[in-house]
Amino acid sequence: GEDVEQSLFLSVREGDSSVINCTYTDSSSTYLYWYKQEPGAGLQLLTYIFSNMDMKQDQRLTVLLNKKDKHLSLRIADTQTGDSAIYFCAETSSNTGRRALTFGSGTRLQVQP
Amino acid sequence: ETGVTQTPRHLVMGMTNKKSLKCEQHLGHNAMYWYKQSAKKPLELMFVYSLEERVENNSVPSRFSPECPNSSHLFLHLHTLQPEDSALYLCASSQDFEAAYEQYFGPGTRLTVT
């Protein structure tokens, strides 16, 4: 079945860039998402990318997609303490009839002042 | 504030209890979802409703029973749960049940089964 994998933990210093990585197995993935979950809260959609794109930039966030390697990354520039949260990669496909999201286990980002 | 609310935010129940989780969306969406988030597993999709009809049921035990009386409300009825059912239960909604539409999540209900 479909699988999405992420590293569990990342620690950076305030002001540095953070790069969170994700790999997925479904070659028919059409949409790839990054969600953020702060303590005690639900998931907040940060950004998404269509599979026909290589890169998407939105203010401090840059998403890179390597479709050949099935690798997705989220770069956060000038990381702030408020960025400390769990970041989930998710994917879905409109090609196979499977339309619900498949999530990774999440990467906990810790930003040290 | 995403426009999706869930009540209660915290729930402790015994294995013989019956309780219900409630989700309400104020976004005019047509699709609603229940997810389970436990400590040791990725977020798991449980149920999907589109236009008040269940369109996906991912092998969820019958002790979880969803109900969607209208497109704005979604319930999860709980009956004779097990301790391993303790988790964060997240509700989400999207414009329609298609991959292109973003899902908006509620804050979740933290369930503890004793």
Short mmCIF file of C-alpha atoms in Angstrom, two decimals:
data_model
loop_
_atom_site.label_atom_id
_atom_site.label_comp_id
_atom_site.label_asym_id
_atom_site.label_seq_id
_atom_site.Cartn_x
_atom_site.Cartn_y
_atom_site.Cartn_z
CA GLY A 1 0.00 0.00 0.00
CA GLU A 2 0.92 3.65 0.04
CA ASP A 3 3.61 4.73 2.47
CA VAL A 4 4.96 8.10 3.57
CA GLU A 5 8.10 8.33 5.70
CA GLN A 6 9.67 11.16 7.63
CA SER A 7 12.47 11.50 10.13
CA LEU A 8 11.13 11.88 13.65
CA PHE A 9 13.05 14.84 15.00
CA LEU A 10 14.91 17.95 13.92
CA SER A 11 16.56 20.57 16.11
CA VAL A 12 17.72 23.94 14.81
CA ARG A 13 18.77 27.29 16.24
CA GLU A 14 16.58 30.33 15.90
CA GLY A 15 17.41 32.20 12.71
CA ASP A 16 18.77 29.15 10.91
CA SER A 17 17.00 27.39 8.07
CA SER A 18 15.16 24.13 8.73
CA VAL A 19 14.76 21.41 6.14
CA ILE A 20 12.24 18.66 6.78
CA ASN A 21 12.32 15.70 4.44
CA CYS A 22 9.71 13.20 3.34
CA THR A 23 9.68 10.21 1.01
CA TYR A 24 6.65 8.51 -0.45
CA THR A 25 6.09 5.35 -2.42
CA ASP A 26 3.03 5.97 -4.55
CA SER A 27 4.15 6.98 -8.03
CA SER A 28 0.62 8.14 -8.83
CA SER A 29 0.68 10.76 -6.08
CA THR A 30 -0.85 13.90 -7.42
CA TYR A 31 -0.93 16.29 -4.51
CA LEU A 32 1.59 16.57 -1.71
CA TYR A 33 0.95 18.57 1.42
CA TRP A 34 2.71 19.90 4.47
CA TYR A 35 0.70 20.26 7.66
CA LYS A 36 1.78 21.78 10.97
CA GLN A 37 0.49 20.65 14.35
CA GLU A 38 1.15 22.74 17.43
CA PRO A 39 0.73 21.23 20.91
CA GLY A 40 -2.91 20.63 21.77
CA ALA A 41 -4.12 21.70 18.34
CA GLY A 42 -5.33 20.11 15.15
CA LEU A 43 -3.46 20.09 11.86
CA GLN A 44 -2.98 23.32 9.96
CA LEU A 45 -2.34 23.20 6.23
CA LEU A 46 0.87 25.08 5.50
CA THR A 47 1.32 24.55 1.81
CA TYR A 48 0.87 22.03 -0.96
CA ILE A 49 2.35 21.24 -4.34
CA PHE A 50 1.04 19.53 -7.42
CA SER A 51 3.11 16.70 -8.78
CA ASN A 52 3.79 18.56 -12.04
CA MET A 53 5.73 21.22 -10.12
CA ASP A 54 9.31 21.09 -8.87
CA MET A 55 9.21 23.94 -6.43
CA LYS A 56 6.79 26.23 -4.67
CA GLN A 57 7.69 29.20 -2.52
CA ASP A 58 5.40 30.92 -0.06
CA GLN A 59 7.06 33.58 2.10
CA ARG A 60 9.47 31.72 4.42
CA LEU A 61 8.41 28.31 3.14
CA THR A 62 9.94 26.55 0.15
CA VAL A 63 8.72 23.15 -1.01
CA LEU A 64 10.91 21.07 -3.28
CA LEU A 65 9.64 17.99 -5.08
CA ASN A 66 11.83 15.40 -6.72
CA LYS A 67 9.29 13.20 -8.41
CA LYS A 68 11.88 10.78 -9.76
CA ASP A 69 13.13 10.01 -6.26
CA LYS A 70 9.68 10.49 -4.67
CA HIS A 71 11.23 12.98 -2.27
CA LEU A 72 9.55 16.06 -0.84
CA SER A 73 11.14 18.66 1.38
CA LEU A 74 9.99 21.70 3.31
CA ARG A 75 12.48 24.46 3.95
CA ILE A 76 11.67 27.08 6.56
CA ALA A 77 13.88 30.15 6.29
CA ASP A 78 14.80 32.19 9.36
CA THR A 79 13.24 29.64 11.71
CA GLN A 80 11.54 31.14 14.76
CA THR A 81 10.62 29.63 18.12
CA GLY A 82 6.99 29.82 17.02
CA ASP A 83 7.81 27.32 14.29
CA SER A 84 8.37 24.61 16.91
CA ALA A 85 5.72 22.00 16.13
CA ILE A 86 5.20 18.66 14.44
CA TYR A 87 5.25 18.80 10.65
CA PHE A 88 3.36 16.18 8.65
CA CYS A 89 3.89 15.30 5.04
CA ALA A 90 0.81 13.92 3.28
CA GLU A 91 -0.06 12.78 -0.19
CA THR A 92 -3.03 11.76 -2.22
CA SER A 93 -3.80 10.79 -5.77
CA SER A 94 -6.67 11.68 -8.05
CA ASN A 95 -5.67 8.96 -10.48
CA THR A 96 -6.42 5.80 -8.59
CA GLY A 97 -9.72 6.59 -6.94
CA ARG A 98 -7.96 6.81 -3.59
CA ARG A 99 -8.70 10.36 -2.61
CA ALA A 100 -8.10 10.44 1.11
CA LEU A 101 -4.79 11.65 2.47
CA THR A 102 -1.95 9.35 3.53
CA PHE A 103 0.16 10.92 6.24
CA GLY A 104 3.70 10.41 7.42
CA SER A 105 4.44 9.97 11.11
CA GLY A 106 5.46 13.59 11.52
CA THR A 107 8.75 15.38 12.21
CA ARG A 108 9.04 17.20 15.49
CA LEU A 109 10.88 20.47 14.93
CA GLN A 110 12.50 22.00 17.97
CA VAL A 111 13.78 25.56 17.62
CA GLN A 112 16.33 26.59 20.21
CA PRO A 113 16.70 30.27 21.07
CA GLU B 1 -9.41 29.07 14.02
CA THR B 2 -10.08 26.81 11.05
CA GLY B 3 -13.87 26.84 11.07
CA VAL B 4 -14.03 23.26 12.35
CA THR B 5 -14.94 22.76 16.00
CA GLN B 6 -14.87 19.61 18.07
CA THR B 7 -16.41 18.79 21.44
CA PRO B 8 -15.47 17.72 23.96
CA ARG B 9 -11.77 18.61 23.82
CA HIS B 10 -10.94 15.98 26.42
CA LEU B 11 -12.81 12.82 27.36
CA VAL B 12 -12.07 10.08 29.85
CA MET B 13 -14.29 7.03 29.68
CA GLY B 14 -14.41 3.52 31.03
CA MET B 15 -14.51 0.51 28.78
CA THR B 16 -18.21 -0.06 29.42
CA ASN B 17 -19.30 3.53 28.76
CA LYS B 18 -21.03 4.96 25.72
CA LYS B 19 -20.04 8.43 24.61
CA SER B 20 -20.12 10.54 21.46
CA LEU B 21 -17.70 12.93 19.86
CA LYS B 22 -19.09 15.87 17.94
CA CYS B 23 -17.67 17.82 15.04
CA GLU B 24 -19.16 20.87 13.39
CA GLN B 25 -17.90 22.79 10.40
CA HIS B 26 -18.91 26.33 9.51
CA LEU B 27 -17.30 26.37 6.08
CA GLY B 28 -20.09 25.12 3.85
CA HIS B 29 -18.08 22.02 2.99
CA ASN B 30 -19.58 18.83 1.61
CA ALA B 31 -17.06 16.26 2.89
CA MET B 32 -16.15 15.42 6.47
CA TYR B 33 -13.58 13.02 7.90
CA TRP B 34 -12.63 11.28 11.13
CA TYR B 35 -8.96 10.56 11.78
CA LYS B 36 -7.26 8.82 14.69
CA GLN B 37 -3.88 10.08 15.87
CA SER B 38 -2.14 7.80 18.33
CA ALA B 39 1.33 8.11 19.75
CA LYS B 40 2.94 5.32 17.81
CA LYS B 41 1.22 5.38 14.42
CA PRO B 42 0.79 7.85 11.59
CA LEU B 43 -2.50 9.65 11.34
CA GLU B 44 -5.10 7.07 10.33
CA LEU B 45 -8.19 7.83 8.30
CA MET B 46 -11.25 6.22 9.87
CA PHE B 47 -14.31 7.42 7.98
CA VAL B 48 -15.23 9.78 5.18
CA TYR B 49 -18.63 11.27 4.51
CA SER B 50 -19.48 13.07 1.30
CA LEU B 51 -22.86 14.77 1.05
CA GLU B 52 -23.91 12.93 4.20
CA GLU B 53 -23.14 9.50 2.74
CA ARG B 54 -20.31 7.35 4.01
CA VAL B 55 -17.83 6.86 1.18
CA GLU B 56 -14.92 5.27 3.03
CA ASN B 57 -14.64 3.04 6.05
CA ASN B 58 -11.11 1.90 6.64
CA SER B 59 -11.62 -1.38 8.51
CA VAL B 60 -12.57 0.39 11.71
CA PRO B 61 -13.92 -1.79 14.55
CA SER B 62 -17.66 -1.65 15.04
CA ARG B 63 -17.23 -0.12 18.48
CA PHE B 64 -16.77 3.13 16.54
CA SER B 65 -19.96 4.23 14.84
CA PRO B 66 -20.07 7.42 12.77
CA GLU B 67 -23.14 9.49 12.04
CA CYS B 68 -23.55 12.41 9.66
CA PRO B 69 -27.02 13.92 10.05
CA ASN B 70 -26.24 16.84 7.74
CA SER B 71 -23.28 18.26 5.90
CA SER B 72 -22.28 20.48 8.84
CA HIS B 73 -22.24 17.89 11.60
CA LEU B 74 -20.38 14.66 12.15
CA PHE B 75 -20.51 12.41 15.18
CA LEU B 76 -18.44 9.49 16.33
CA HIS B 77 -20.32 7.23 18.72
CA LEU B 78 -18.13 5.19 21.04
CA HIS B 79 -19.15 1.95 22.72
CA THR B 80 -17.17 -0.58 24.80
CA LEU B 81 -13.82 0.83 23.82
CA GLN B 82 -10.44 -0.66 24.65
CA PRO B 83 -7.46 1.09 26.27
CA GLU B 84 -5.63 0.99 22.93
CA ASP B 85 -8.36 3.26 21.54
CA SER B 86 -6.93 6.09 23.62
CA ALA B 87 -5.81 8.70 21.09
CA LEU B 88 -6.47 12.12 19.64
CA TYR B 89 -9.48 11.99 17.34
CA LEU B 90 -9.40 14.63 14.66
CA CYS B 91 -12.24 15.78 12.48
CA ALA B 92 -11.65 17.48 9.15
CA SER B 93 -13.73 18.88 6.32
CA SER B 94 -13.12 19.79 2.70
CA GLN B 95 -15.13 21.43 -0.04
CA ASP B 96 -15.70 18.08 -1.72
CA PHE B 97 -14.25 14.61 -1.52
CA GLU B 98 -11.64 15.11 -4.18
CA ALA B 99 -7.89 15.16 -3.88
CA ALA B 100 -7.67 18.75 -5.01
CA TYR B 101 -9.51 20.14 -2.07
CA GLU B 102 -7.71 21.13 1.10
CA GLN B 103 -8.76 19.55 4.35
CA TYR B 104 -9.34 21.78 7.34
CA PHE B 105 -8.87 20.16 10.73
CA GLY B 106 -10.50 20.72 14.06
CA PRO B 107 -8.46 20.82 17.29
CA GLY B 108 -9.26 17.22 18.15
CA THR B 109 -10.72 15.34 21.09
CA ARG B 110 -8.16 13.75 23.41
CA LEU B 111 -9.75 10.43 24.42
CA THR B 112 -8.49 8.33 27.31
CA VAL B 113 -10.03 4.90 27.87
CA THR B 114 -9.50 3.53 31.35
#
